[in-house]
Coordinates of C-alpha atoms in Angstrom, one line a residue:
M1448 CA 128.1 -210.7 -65.4
K1449 CA 129.5 -207.2 -64.7
R1450 CA 126.3 -206.1 -62.9
I1451 CA 126.3 -209.3 -60.7
T1452 CA 130.0 -208.6 -59.8
T1453 CA 129.2 -205.0 -59.0
L1454 CA 126.3 -205.9 -56.7
A1455 CA 128.4 -208.6 -55.0
S1456 CA 131.2 -206.1 -54.4
A1457 CA 128.7 -203.6 -52.9
L1458 CA 127.3 -206.2 -50.6
L1459 CA 130.8 -207.2 -49.5
V1460 CA 131.7 -203.5 -48.8
S1461 CA 128.7 -203.1 -46.5
T1462 CA 129.4 -206.4 -44.8
M1463 CA 132.9 -205.3 -44.1
L1464 CA 131.6 -202.0 -42.8
A1465 CA 129.2 -203.7 -40.4
A1466 CA 132.0 -205.9 -39.1
G1467 CA 134.4 -203.1 -38.7
A1468 CA 131.9 -200.9 -36.9
A1469 CA 131.1 -203.6 -34.3
Q1470 CA 132.7 -201.5 -31.5
A1471 CA 130.9 -198.3 -32.5
K1472 CA 127.3 -197.2 -32.9
T1473 CA 126.9 -197.0 -36.7
L1474 CA 124.1 -196.0 -38.9
V1475 CA 124.3 -197.1 -42.6
Y1476 CA 122.3 -195.3 -45.3
C1477 CA 121.9 -197.1 -48.6
S1478 CA 122.2 -194.2 -51.0
E1479 CA 121.3 -194.4 -54.7
G1480 CA 124.4 -192.9 -56.3
S1481 CA 127.7 -191.2 -56.2
P1482 CA 128.2 -187.5 -55.5
E1483 CA 129.8 -185.2 -58.0
N1484 CA 131.7 -183.4 -55.2
F1485 CA 131.1 -182.2 -51.6
T1486 CA 130.4 -178.5 -52.1
P1487 CA 126.7 -177.9 -52.1
A1488 CA 127.0 -174.6 -53.9
L1489 CA 128.2 -176.4 -57.0
N1490 CA 125.4 -179.0 -57.2
T1491 CA 121.7 -179.3 -58.1
T1492 CA 121.1 -183.0 -57.7
G1493 CA 119.7 -184.5 -54.5
T1494 CA 122.4 -187.3 -54.7
S1495 CA 125.3 -184.9 -54.4
L1496 CA 123.5 -182.5 -51.9
D1497 CA 122.6 -185.4 -49.6
A1498 CA 126.2 -186.5 -49.6
A1499 CA 127.4 -183.1 -48.2
R1500 CA 124.7 -182.2 -45.8
P1501 CA 126.1 -184.1 -42.8
V1502 CA 129.2 -181.9 -42.9
F1503 CA 127.6 -178.4 -43.2
N1504 CA 125.3 -175.7 -41.8
Q1505 CA 123.6 -172.7 -43.3
L1506 CA 122.8 -169.3 -41.6
V1507 CA 119.2 -170.4 -41.3
E1508 CA 118.0 -174.0 -41.7
F1509 CA 114.9 -176.2 -42.1
Q1510 CA 113.6 -177.8 -39.0
R1511 CA 114.0 -181.5 -39.5
G1512 CA 111.0 -183.1 -41.2
T1513 CA 109.4 -179.7 -42.0
T1514 CA 109.6 -176.7 -44.2
N1515 CA 109.9 -174.3 -41.1
V1516 CA 112.9 -172.0 -41.2
V1517 CA 114.8 -171.9 -38.0
P1518 CA 118.1 -170.3 -36.8
G1519 CA 121.3 -172.1 -37.8
L1520 CA 124.7 -170.5 -37.8
A1521 CA 122.8 -167.3 -37.3
E1522 CA 121.3 -167.4 -33.8
S1523 CA 118.9 -164.7 -34.9
Y1524 CA 118.0 -162.3 -37.8
K1525 CA 116.1 -159.2 -38.3
V1526 CA 114.4 -157.9 -41.4
S1527 CA 114.0 -154.1 -41.8
P1528 CA 110.5 -152.7 -42.2
D1529 CA 111.0 -152.0 -45.9
G1530 CA 112.2 -155.6 -46.5
L1531 CA 115.5 -154.5 -47.9
V1532 CA 118.0 -155.3 -45.1
I1533 CA 118.5 -158.5 -43.3
T1534 CA 120.9 -158.4 -40.3
F1535 CA 122.2 -161.8 -39.0
K1536 CA 123.6 -162.2 -35.6
L1537 CA 126.1 -165.1 -35.8
R1538 CA 126.4 -167.9 -33.3
K1539 CA 129.6 -167.7 -31.2
G1540 CA 131.9 -170.6 -30.3
V1541 CA 131.1 -172.7 -33.5
K1542 CA 134.0 -175.0 -34.3
F1543 CA 135.2 -176.1 -37.8
H1544 CA 136.3 -179.7 -38.4
S1545 CA 139.9 -180.6 -39.0
G1546 CA 140.6 -181.9 -42.5
V1547 CA 141.9 -185.4 -43.4
N1548 CA 144.5 -183.6 -45.5
G1549 CA 146.3 -182.0 -42.6
F1550 CA 144.2 -178.9 -42.0
T1551 CA 143.6 -177.8 -38.4
P1552 CA 141.4 -174.7 -37.7
T1553 CA 143.0 -172.0 -35.6
R1554 CA 139.7 -170.0 -35.1
D1555 CA 136.0 -170.4 -34.7
F1556 CA 133.4 -169.6 -37.4
N1557 CA 132.8 -165.9 -37.9
A1558 CA 131.5 -163.3 -40.5
D1559 CA 134.6 -163.8 -42.7
D1560 CA 133.3 -167.3 -43.6
V1561 CA 129.8 -166.0 -44.5
L1562 CA 131.2 -163.4 -46.8
W1563 CA 133.7 -165.9 -48.3
S1564 CA 130.9 -168.5 -49.0
F1565 CA 128.5 -166.1 -50.7
N1566 CA 131.2 -164.1 -52.6
R1567 CA 132.7 -167.2 -54.1
Q1568 CA 129.4 -167.7 -55.9
W1569 CA 128.8 -164.0 -56.6
K1570 CA 132.1 -162.3 -57.4
E1571 CA 134.1 -163.3 -60.5
D1572 CA 137.4 -162.0 -58.8
H1573 CA 137.0 -164.4 -55.8
P1574 CA 140.0 -166.7 -55.8
Y1575 CA 137.7 -169.8 -55.8
H1576 CA 135.1 -168.6 -58.2
K1577 CA 136.4 -170.7 -61.1
I1578 CA 137.8 -173.6 -59.1
S1579 CA 135.8 -176.9 -60.0
G1580 CA 134.2 -175.1 -63.0
G1581 CA 132.5 -172.3 -61.1
A1582 CA 129.0 -173.2 -62.1
F1583 CA 126.8 -172.0 -59.2
D1584 CA 123.5 -172.9 -60.8
Y1585 CA 121.3 -172.6 -57.7
F1586 CA 122.7 -169.2 -56.7
N1587 CA 122.0 -168.0 -60.2
D1588 CA 118.6 -169.7 -60.7
M1589 CA 117.4 -168.3 -57.3
E1590 CA 118.4 -164.9 -58.9
M1591 CA 120.7 -164.0 -56.1
P1592 CA 123.0 -161.8 -58.3
A1593 CA 120.0 -159.6 -59.2
S1594 CA 118.7 -159.7 -55.6
L1595 CA 121.8 -158.8 -53.7
K1596 CA 123.0 -155.2 -53.4
S1597 CA 125.7 -156.0 -50.8
I1598 CA 126.8 -158.4 -48.1
E1599 CA 128.8 -156.6 -45.4
K1600 CA 130.7 -157.6 -42.2
V1601 CA 129.5 -155.3 -39.5
D1602 CA 131.7 -157.0 -36.9
D1603 CA 133.0 -160.6 -36.4
Y1604 CA 129.5 -161.8 -35.5
T1605 CA 127.2 -159.6 -37.4
V1606 CA 126.5 -159.7 -41.1
K1607 CA 124.3 -157.3 -43.0
M1608 CA 122.6 -158.4 -46.3
T1609 CA 121.1 -155.6 -48.4
L1610 CA 118.7 -156.4 -51.2
N1611 CA 117.9 -154.4 -54.4
A1612 CA 114.1 -155.1 -53.8
P1613 CA 111.9 -156.9 -51.3
N1614 CA 112.2 -160.6 -51.7
A1615 CA 109.5 -162.7 -50.0
P1616 CA 111.1 -166.1 -50.3
I1617 CA 114.7 -164.9 -49.4
L1618 CA 115.0 -166.5 -46.0
A1619 CA 113.6 -169.9 -47.2
N1620 CA 116.0 -169.7 -50.1
L1621 CA 119.0 -169.0 -47.8
A1622 CA 118.1 -172.2 -45.9
M1623 CA 118.8 -174.2 -49.2
D1624 CA 122.0 -175.9 -49.8
F1625 CA 123.6 -173.1 -51.9
G1626 CA 123.5 -171.1 -48.6
T1627 CA 126.0 -173.4 -47.0
I1628 CA 128.8 -171.7 -45.1
E1629 CA 132.3 -173.0 -45.6
S1630 CA 135.7 -172.2 -44.0
A1631 CA 137.6 -169.2 -45.4
E1632 CA 140.7 -170.4 -43.4
Y1633 CA 140.5 -173.9 -45.0
A1634 CA 140.3 -172.3 -48.5
K1635 CA 143.4 -170.2 -47.8
Y1636 CA 145.3 -173.2 -46.4
L1637 CA 144.7 -175.2 -49.6
L1638 CA 145.4 -172.2 -51.9
D1639 CA 148.7 -171.7 -50.1
K1640 CA 149.5 -175.4 -50.5
G1641 CA 148.7 -175.1 -54.2
T1642 CA 145.9 -177.7 -54.0
P1643 CA 142.7 -175.6 -54.1
E1644 CA 140.8 -178.3 -56.0
Q1645 CA 140.8 -180.4 -52.7
F1646 CA 138.4 -177.9 -51.2
D1647 CA 135.4 -179.3 -53.1
Q1648 CA 136.4 -183.0 -52.7
I1649 CA 137.6 -183.1 -49.0
P1650 CA 134.9 -181.1 -47.2
V1651 CA 135.5 -179.2 -43.9
G1652 CA 132.4 -177.7 -42.2
T1653 CA 130.7 -176.9 -38.9
G1654 CA 128.1 -179.7 -39.2
P1655 CA 127.3 -182.6 -36.8
F1656 CA 129.4 -185.1 -38.8
Q1657 CA 133.0 -184.9 -39.9
F1658 CA 134.1 -186.3 -43.3
V1659 CA 136.4 -189.3 -43.1
D1660 CA 136.7 -191.0 -46.5
Y1661 CA 135.1 -191.5 -49.8
Q1662 CA 135.7 -194.5 -52.0
K1663 CA 134.1 -193.6 -55.4
D1664 CA 131.0 -195.5 -56.3
A1665 CA 131.2 -197.6 -53.1
V1666 CA 131.1 -195.8 -49.8
I1667 CA 131.3 -192.5 -47.9
R1668 CA 132.3 -192.4 -44.3
F1669 CA 131.6 -189.7 -41.6
K1670 CA 132.1 -189.7 -37.9
A1671 CA 130.2 -187.7 -35.2
F1672 CA 131.9 -184.4 -34.5
D1673 CA 132.6 -184.1 -30.8
G1674 CA 132.7 -180.3 -31.0
Y1675 CA 129.5 -179.7 -32.8
W1676 CA 127.7 -176.6 -31.5
G1677 CA 124.4 -178.4 -31.3
G1678 CA 125.7 -181.2 -29.3
K1679 CA 127.3 -184.5 -30.4
A1680 CA 125.1 -186.8 -32.5
K1681 CA 123.5 -189.9 -30.9
F1682 CA 125.6 -192.4 -32.8
D1683 CA 129.3 -192.6 -33.6
D1684 CA 129.6 -193.3 -37.4
L1685 CA 127.5 -192.5 -40.4
V1686 CA 128.1 -194.5 -43.6
Y1687 CA 126.6 -194.0 -47.0
A1688 CA 126.7 -197.4 -48.8
I1689 CA 126.4 -196.4 -52.4
T1690 CA 124.0 -198.9 -54.1
P1691 CA 122.4 -197.7 -57.3
D1692 CA 120.2 -200.8 -57.8
A1693 CA 116.9 -200.6 -55.8
T1694 CA 116.7 -204.4 -55.5
A1695 CA 120.2 -204.5 -54.0
R1696 CA 119.3 -201.7 -51.5
Y1697 CA 116.3 -203.8 -50.4
A1698 CA 118.4 -206.9 -50.1
K1699 CA 120.7 -205.0 -47.8
M1700 CA 117.8 -203.8 -45.7
K1701 CA 116.5 -207.3 -45.2
A1702 CA 120.0 -208.5 -44.3
G1703 CA 120.4 -205.8 -41.8
E1704 CA 123.3 -204.2 -43.7
C1705 CA 121.7 -200.9 -44.0
H1706 CA 119.3 -199.1 -41.7
V1707 CA 117.7 -196.5 -44.1
M1708 CA 117.3 -196.6 -47.9
G1709 CA 115.9 -194.2 -50.4
Y1710 CA 113.8 -194.7 -53.5
P1711 CA 112.4 -198.3 -53.2
N1712 CA 110.8 -200.0 -56.2
P1713 CA 107.0 -199.5 -56.1
A1714 CA 106.7 -203.3 -56.7
D1715 CA 108.5 -204.0 -53.4
L1716 CA 106.4 -201.7 -51.2
E1717 CA 103.8 -204.4 -50.3
A1718 CA 106.6 -206.8 -49.0
M1719 CA 108.3 -204.0 -47.2
G1720 CA 105.0 -203.1 -45.4
K1721 CA 104.8 -206.7 -44.1
D1722 CA 108.4 -207.0 -43.0
K1723 CA 108.6 -206.9 -39.2
S1724 CA 112.1 -205.6 -39.2
I1725 CA 111.2 -202.5 -41.3
T1726 CA 109.1 -199.4 -40.7
L1727 CA 107.8 -198.3 -44.1
M1728 CA 107.4 -194.5 -43.7
K1729 CA 105.5 -192.5 -46.3
Q1730 CA 104.6 -188.9 -47.0
A1731 CA 102.9 -187.0 -49.9
G1732 CA 105.8 -185.8 -52.0
L1733 CA 106.4 -182.1 -52.5
N1734 CA 107.4 -182.9 -56.0
I1735 CA 106.6 -183.0 -59.7
G1736 CA 107.7 -185.4 -62.5
Y1737 CA 107.5 -183.9 -66.0
L1738 CA 108.5 -184.1 -69.6
A1739 CA 110.1 -180.8 -71.0
M1740 CA 110.0 -179.8 -74.6
N1741 CA 112.8 -177.6 -75.8
V1742 CA 111.1 -174.6 -77.3
K1743 CA 114.4 -173.5 -78.9
K1744 CA 114.2 -176.4 -81.2
P1745 CA 111.5 -176.4 -83.9
P1746 CA 108.7 -177.6 -84.1
F1747 CA 108.5 -177.4 -80.3
D1748 CA 108.5 -173.6 -80.6
K1749 CA 104.8 -174.1 -81.7
K1750 CA 102.2 -174.1 -78.9
E1751 CA 100.0 -176.5 -80.9
V1752 CA 102.8 -179.1 -81.1
R1753 CA 103.4 -178.9 -77.3
Q1754 CA 99.7 -179.2 -76.6
A1755 CA 99.5 -182.2 -79.0
I1756 CA 102.2 -184.0 -77.0
N1757 CA 100.4 -183.2 -73.8
I1758 CA 97.2 -184.8 -75.2
A1759 CA 99.1 -187.8 -76.9
I1760 CA 100.6 -189.1 -73.6
D1761 CA 98.5 -191.5 -71.5
R1762 CA 99.4 -190.3 -68.1
D1763 CA 96.8 -192.6 -66.4
S1764 CA 98.6 -195.7 -67.8
I1765 CA 102.0 -194.3 -66.7
L1766 CA 100.7 -193.6 -63.2
K1767 CA 99.4 -197.2 -63.0
E1768 CA 102.5 -199.0 -64.3
V1769 CA 105.4 -196.7 -63.3
Y1770 CA 104.1 -195.4 -60.0
Q1771 CA 101.9 -198.4 -59.2
G1772 CA 99.5 -196.2 -57.2
A1773 CA 102.2 -194.4 -55.2
G1774 CA 101.2 -190.9 -56.6
Q1775 CA 98.7 -188.8 -58.3
K1776 CA 98.3 -187.4 -61.9
A1777 CA 99.8 -183.9 -62.0
K1778 CA 97.7 -181.0 -63.4
N1779 CA 100.0 -178.1 -62.3
L1780 CA 103.7 -177.6 -61.8
I1781 CA 103.1 -177.3 -58.1
P1782 CA 101.6 -180.2 -56.0
P1783 CA 98.2 -179.7 -54.4
T1784 CA 99.8 -179.8 -51.0
I1785 CA 101.5 -176.4 -51.5
W1786 CA 99.7 -173.1 -51.0
S1787 CA 98.5 -171.2 -54.2
Y1788 CA 97.6 -174.5 -56.1
N1789 CA 95.0 -173.6 -58.7
K1790 CA 92.3 -176.2 -58.7
A1791 CA 90.3 -174.4 -61.5
V1792 CA 93.0 -175.1 -64.1
K1793 CA 91.6 -177.4 -66.9
D1794 CA 93.9 -180.3 -67.5
Y1795 CA 94.7 -182.0 -70.9
E1796 CA 92.8 -185.2 -71.5
Y1797 CA 94.3 -188.1 -73.4
S1798 CA 93.1 -188.2 -77.0
P1799 CA 95.3 -189.5 -79.8
E1800 CA 92.8 -188.2 -82.4
K1801 CA 92.8 -184.7 -81.0
A1802 CA 96.6 -184.8 -80.8
K1803 CA 96.8 -185.7 -84.5
A1804 CA 94.4 -182.8 -85.3
L1805 CA 96.6 -180.3 -83.4
L1806 CA 99.7 -181.6 -85.2
K1807 CA 98.0 -181.2 -88.6
K1808 CA 96.9 -177.7 -87.6
A1809 CA 100.6 -176.9 -86.8
G1810 CA 101.6 -178.2 -90.2
V1811 CA 103.7 -181.0 -88.6
K1812 CA 103.9 -184.6 -89.9
D1813 CA 106.4 -187.4 -89.6
L1814 CA 108.1 -185.6 -86.6
Q1815 CA 111.4 -187.2 -85.5
S1816 CA 112.6 -186.4 -82.0
D1817 CA 114.7 -187.6 -79.1
L1818 CA 113.4 -188.3 -75.7
W1819 CA 115.9 -188.3 -72.8
W1820 CA 115.4 -190.5 -69.8
M1821 CA 117.2 -190.4 -66.4
P1822 CA 119.5 -193.3 -65.5
V1823 CA 118.6 -193.1 -61.8
Q1824 CA 115.5 -193.4 -59.6
R1825 CA 114.2 -190.1 -58.2
P1826 CA 111.3 -189.5 -55.7
Y1827 CA 109.3 -188.0 -58.6
N1828 CA 110.1 -190.8 -61.1
P1829 CA 110.8 -194.3 -59.9
N1830 CA 111.5 -195.7 -63.4
A1831 CA 112.3 -193.2 -66.1
K1832 CA 113.3 -195.7 -68.7
R1833 CA 110.0 -197.4 -68.6
M1834 CA 108.2 -194.1 -68.6
A1835 CA 110.1 -193.1 -71.7
E1836 CA 109.2 -196.4 -73.5
M1837 CA 105.5 -195.8 -72.7
M1838 CA 105.7 -192.3 -74.0
Q1839 CA 107.5 -193.5 -77.1
A1840 CA 104.7 -195.9 -77.9
D1841 CA 102.0 -193.3 -77.2
L1842 CA 103.7 -190.7 -79.5
A1843 CA 104.2 -193.3 -82.3
K1844 CA 100.4 -193.6 -82.4
V1845 CA 100.1 -189.9 -83.5
G1846 CA 103.0 -190.0 -86.0
I1847 CA 105.9 -188.9 -83.8
N1848 CA 109.0 -191.1 -84.1
V1849 CA 111.0 -191.0 -80.9
K1850 CA 114.6 -192.1 -80.2
L1851 CA 115.4 -192.8 -76.5
V1852 CA 118.6 -191.2 -75.1
S1853 CA 120.3 -191.4 -71.7
Y1854 CA 123.6 -190.5 -70.1
E1855 CA 125.3 -190.9 -66.7
W1856 CA 123.3 -188.9 -64.2
G1857 CA 125.7 -185.9 -63.8
E1858 CA 126.3 -185.7 -67.5
Y1859 CA 122.6 -186.1 -68.2
R1860 CA 121.7 -183.1 -66.1
K1861 CA 124.4 -180.9 -67.5
R1862 CA 123.5 -181.7 -71.1
L1863 CA 119.8 -181.1 -70.4
Q1864 CA 120.6 -177.8 -68.8
A1865 CA 122.7 -176.9 -71.8
G1866 CA 119.6 -177.5 -74.0
E1867 CA 121.0 -180.3 -76.1
H1868 CA 117.8 -182.3 -76.0
Q1869 CA 114.5 -182.0 -77.9
M1870 CA 112.4 -183.7 -75.2
G1871 CA 113.6 -184.7 -71.8
L1872 CA 112.3 -186.3 -68.5
L1873 CA 113.2 -184.6 -65.3
G1874 CA 111.4 -183.5 -62.2
W1875 CA 111.7 -181.5 -59.0
T1876 CA 111.4 -181.8 -55.3
G1877 CA 110.7 -178.5 -53.6
D1878 CA 113.6 -177.0 -51.7
N1879 CA 111.8 -174.8 -49.2
G1880 CA 108.0 -175.0 -49.4
D1881 CA 107.5 -171.7 -51.2
P1882 CA 105.7 -171.8 -54.6
D1883 CA 108.4 -169.6 -56.1
N1884 CA 110.8 -172.6 -55.7
F1885 CA 108.7 -174.5 -58.3
F1886 CA 107.7 -171.6 -60.7
F1887 CA 111.4 -170.5 -61.2
L1888 CA 111.7 -173.8 -63.2
L1889 CA 109.7 -172.0 -66.0
G1890 CA 111.2 -168.6 -65.4
C1891 CA 113.4 -166.7 -67.8
T1892 CA 116.5 -166.7 -65.6
G1893 CA 116.4 -170.5 -65.5
A1894 CA 116.0 -170.6 -69.3
R1895 CA 119.6 -169.5 -69.8
E1896 CA 122.2 -172.1 -71.0
G1897 CA 123.0 -174.1 -67.9
G1898 CA 119.8 -173.0 -66.1
Q1899 CA 117.3 -175.4 -64.6
N1900 CA 114.4 -174.4 -67.0
I1901 CA 115.2 -177.2 -69.4
S1902 CA 112.2 -176.3 -71.7
K1903 CA 114.1 -173.0 -72.3
W1904 CA 110.6 -171.4 -72.4
C1905 CA 110.5 -167.7 -71.5
D1906 CA 107.1 -166.0 -71.4
K1907 CA 106.9 -162.3 -70.6
K1908 CA 103.5 -162.5 -68.9
F1909 CA 104.6 -165.4 -66.8
E1910 CA 107.9 -163.8 -65.9
D1911 CA 106.4 -160.4 -65.0
K1912 CA 104.1 -162.1 -62.5
L1913 CA 106.9 -164.3 -61.1
Q1914 CA 109.0 -161.2 -60.4
Q1915 CA 106.1 -159.3 -59.0
A1916 CA 105.2 -162.1 -56.6
K1917 CA 108.7 -162.1 -55.0
K1918 CA 108.2 -158.4 -53.9
L1919 CA 104.9 -158.9 -52.2
S1920 CA 104.6 -159.7 -48.5
E1921 CA 100.9 -160.7 -48.4
K1922 CA 100.3 -164.4 -49.2
A1923 CA 96.9 -163.7 -50.7
D1924 CA 98.4 -161.2 -53.2
R1925 CA 101.1 -163.7 -54.1
T1926 CA 98.6 -166.5 -54.4
K1927 CA 96.6 -164.6 -57.0
L1928 CA 99.6 -164.2 -59.2
Y1929 CA 100.7 -167.8 -58.8
E1930 CA 97.1 -169.0 -59.8
E1931 CA 97.3 -166.8 -62.9
M1932 CA 100.7 -168.2 -63.8
Q1933 CA 99.4 -171.8 -63.6
V1934 CA 96.8 -170.9 -66.2
I1935 CA 99.5 -169.4 -68.6
S1936 CA 101.8 -172.3 -68.3
K1937 CA 99.1 -174.9 -68.9
E1938 CA 97.9 -173.0 -72.0
E1939 CA 101.4 -172.6 -73.3
A1940 CA 102.4 -176.1 -72.4
P1941 CA 106.2 -176.1 -72.3
I1942 CA 106.1 -179.2 -70.2
V1943 CA 103.9 -182.3 -69.7
T1944 CA 103.1 -182.5 -66.1
I1945 CA 103.1 -186.2 -65.2
A1946 CA 102.8 -187.0 -61.5
H1947 CA 103.3 -186.0 -57.9
S1948 CA 104.6 -189.1 -56.2
T1949 CA 104.2 -190.4 -52.7
V1950 CA 107.6 -190.8 -51.1
F1951 CA 108.2 -194.0 -49.2
E1952 CA 111.3 -194.6 -47.1
P1953 CA 112.0 -198.0 -45.5
V1954 CA 113.7 -197.6 -42.1
S1955 CA 115.1 -200.3 -39.8
K1956 CA 113.2 -200.9 -36.6
K1957 CA 116.4 -200.3 -34.8
V1958 CA 116.3 -196.7 -35.9
S1959 CA 114.4 -194.1 -33.8
D1960 CA 113.3 -190.5 -34.5
Y1961 CA 114.0 -190.6 -38.2
K1962 CA 111.8 -188.1 -40.0
V1963 CA 110.8 -188.1 -43.7
S1964 CA 111.7 -184.7 -45.2
P1965 CA 109.0 -183.0 -47.4
L1966 CA 112.0 -181.5 -49.2
G1967 CA 113.5 -184.8 -50.2
R1968 CA 116.5 -184.7 -47.9
H1969 CA 117.9 -187.4 -45.8
D1970 CA 118.8 -185.9 -42.4
F1971 CA 120.5 -188.0 -39.7
Y1972 CA 121.4 -185.6 -36.9
G1973 CA 118.8 -186.2 -34.2
V1974 CA 118.3 -189.8 -35.2
D1975 CA 119.4 -192.7 -32.9
I1976 CA 120.0 -196.4 -33.5
A1977 CA 119.9 -199.3 -31.1
E1978 CA 123.2 -201.1 -30.6

């Protein structure tokens, strides 16, 4: 009864929104969950990052629908011949939004905002470093503290970033959400008022849409920002109708109550493809769904046990039932659509008998373990609960008794990153198109408590090659190292690589110029909708 009431309430909210927006051009996005906050630097989940993106910009950004890095708040940049210094020339005349809490900007964006935004994540003495918990996971997992020597203001519209060593993916990394630039003036305004915690809940940025309101677990409202430096958006209001249930999202699409939805049920794709009011867009996902084994917890510290679990899981059946043809079996951490993919790696083949033999060799019998499953749909895993149940049945066949565990999405991620699990389902959608952005998931920096390497595996050979590849400018040299790393990780088996999914996005026929992002984003600036 509670679930029915919740769905009915969600439908009522979207109906009211549609009625209230009759006088304006409104685009409604049916999102899958609620954000943790509205500061991208604090978040790692696509749900939270998507909710903040309309409000903000970075120095450099990804061209919509691609992984190409283009100028953003920096109108240009120059990298020194030795690769150690990046000089950003900032865009002039960029306006900040006003805040719904009384803030009115008195100046345009400048270098002070750039330094403030990076130093908040980098410097422990920054006044906002510990506000909202101060866990800047992306900044740390991208190894920014080790990479940065200094960030200096040359003048109001010039910033110089000096690195400790050449870093090939640095510009693509800076286009990621942790590189978002926020208002130093807004931060001081709230600090002076004694309400600094509002900074991460009531966002103020330079982006194409201005934050209006957030009703938890129901709706986020934005309006087009008249003063946007790139020109005003083509529609007036942007609404995120938070709808966790995929069936309810599809019902809203059919009723015309939302215009774009994420993460459809694979079982609904055939009907969506035949619906004359919907364009079913699709793209090979730059993603990986995987099962991680926590090597800090015996017997998962034994390679033979990890290999046995790889062999015991019937991934072909999972692909058929969970993905329903909308994906391909994953052999490597990176998908085959990304450069440096190693086709020569030999994959594990399903064999319960071989798995039993490996467990016996490791001296393991009657193993008891947990297996965590995500409570939300993700592009890389449309039904984690069903996947976990299938894995539970497969592992029982080889004498491994598994208890299934789940938590609310934000809590789930935090507990996994803290290493509380024995085995856990997660996945990744690439943030920037560079292989480094996948391989860091098995790097030693990410294996720290709170890091995104949830297997907590740290291998010296793998790590040395990972660090060496960052410093090389030639793609062929980096490719050789990444190919070798794929051999190492497959042999050591800290994860079970499950699938690379195909991403489907149903879009109303009223919507024009929407582009599916290879990076899993939902970008609405540049999109139009018929009245």
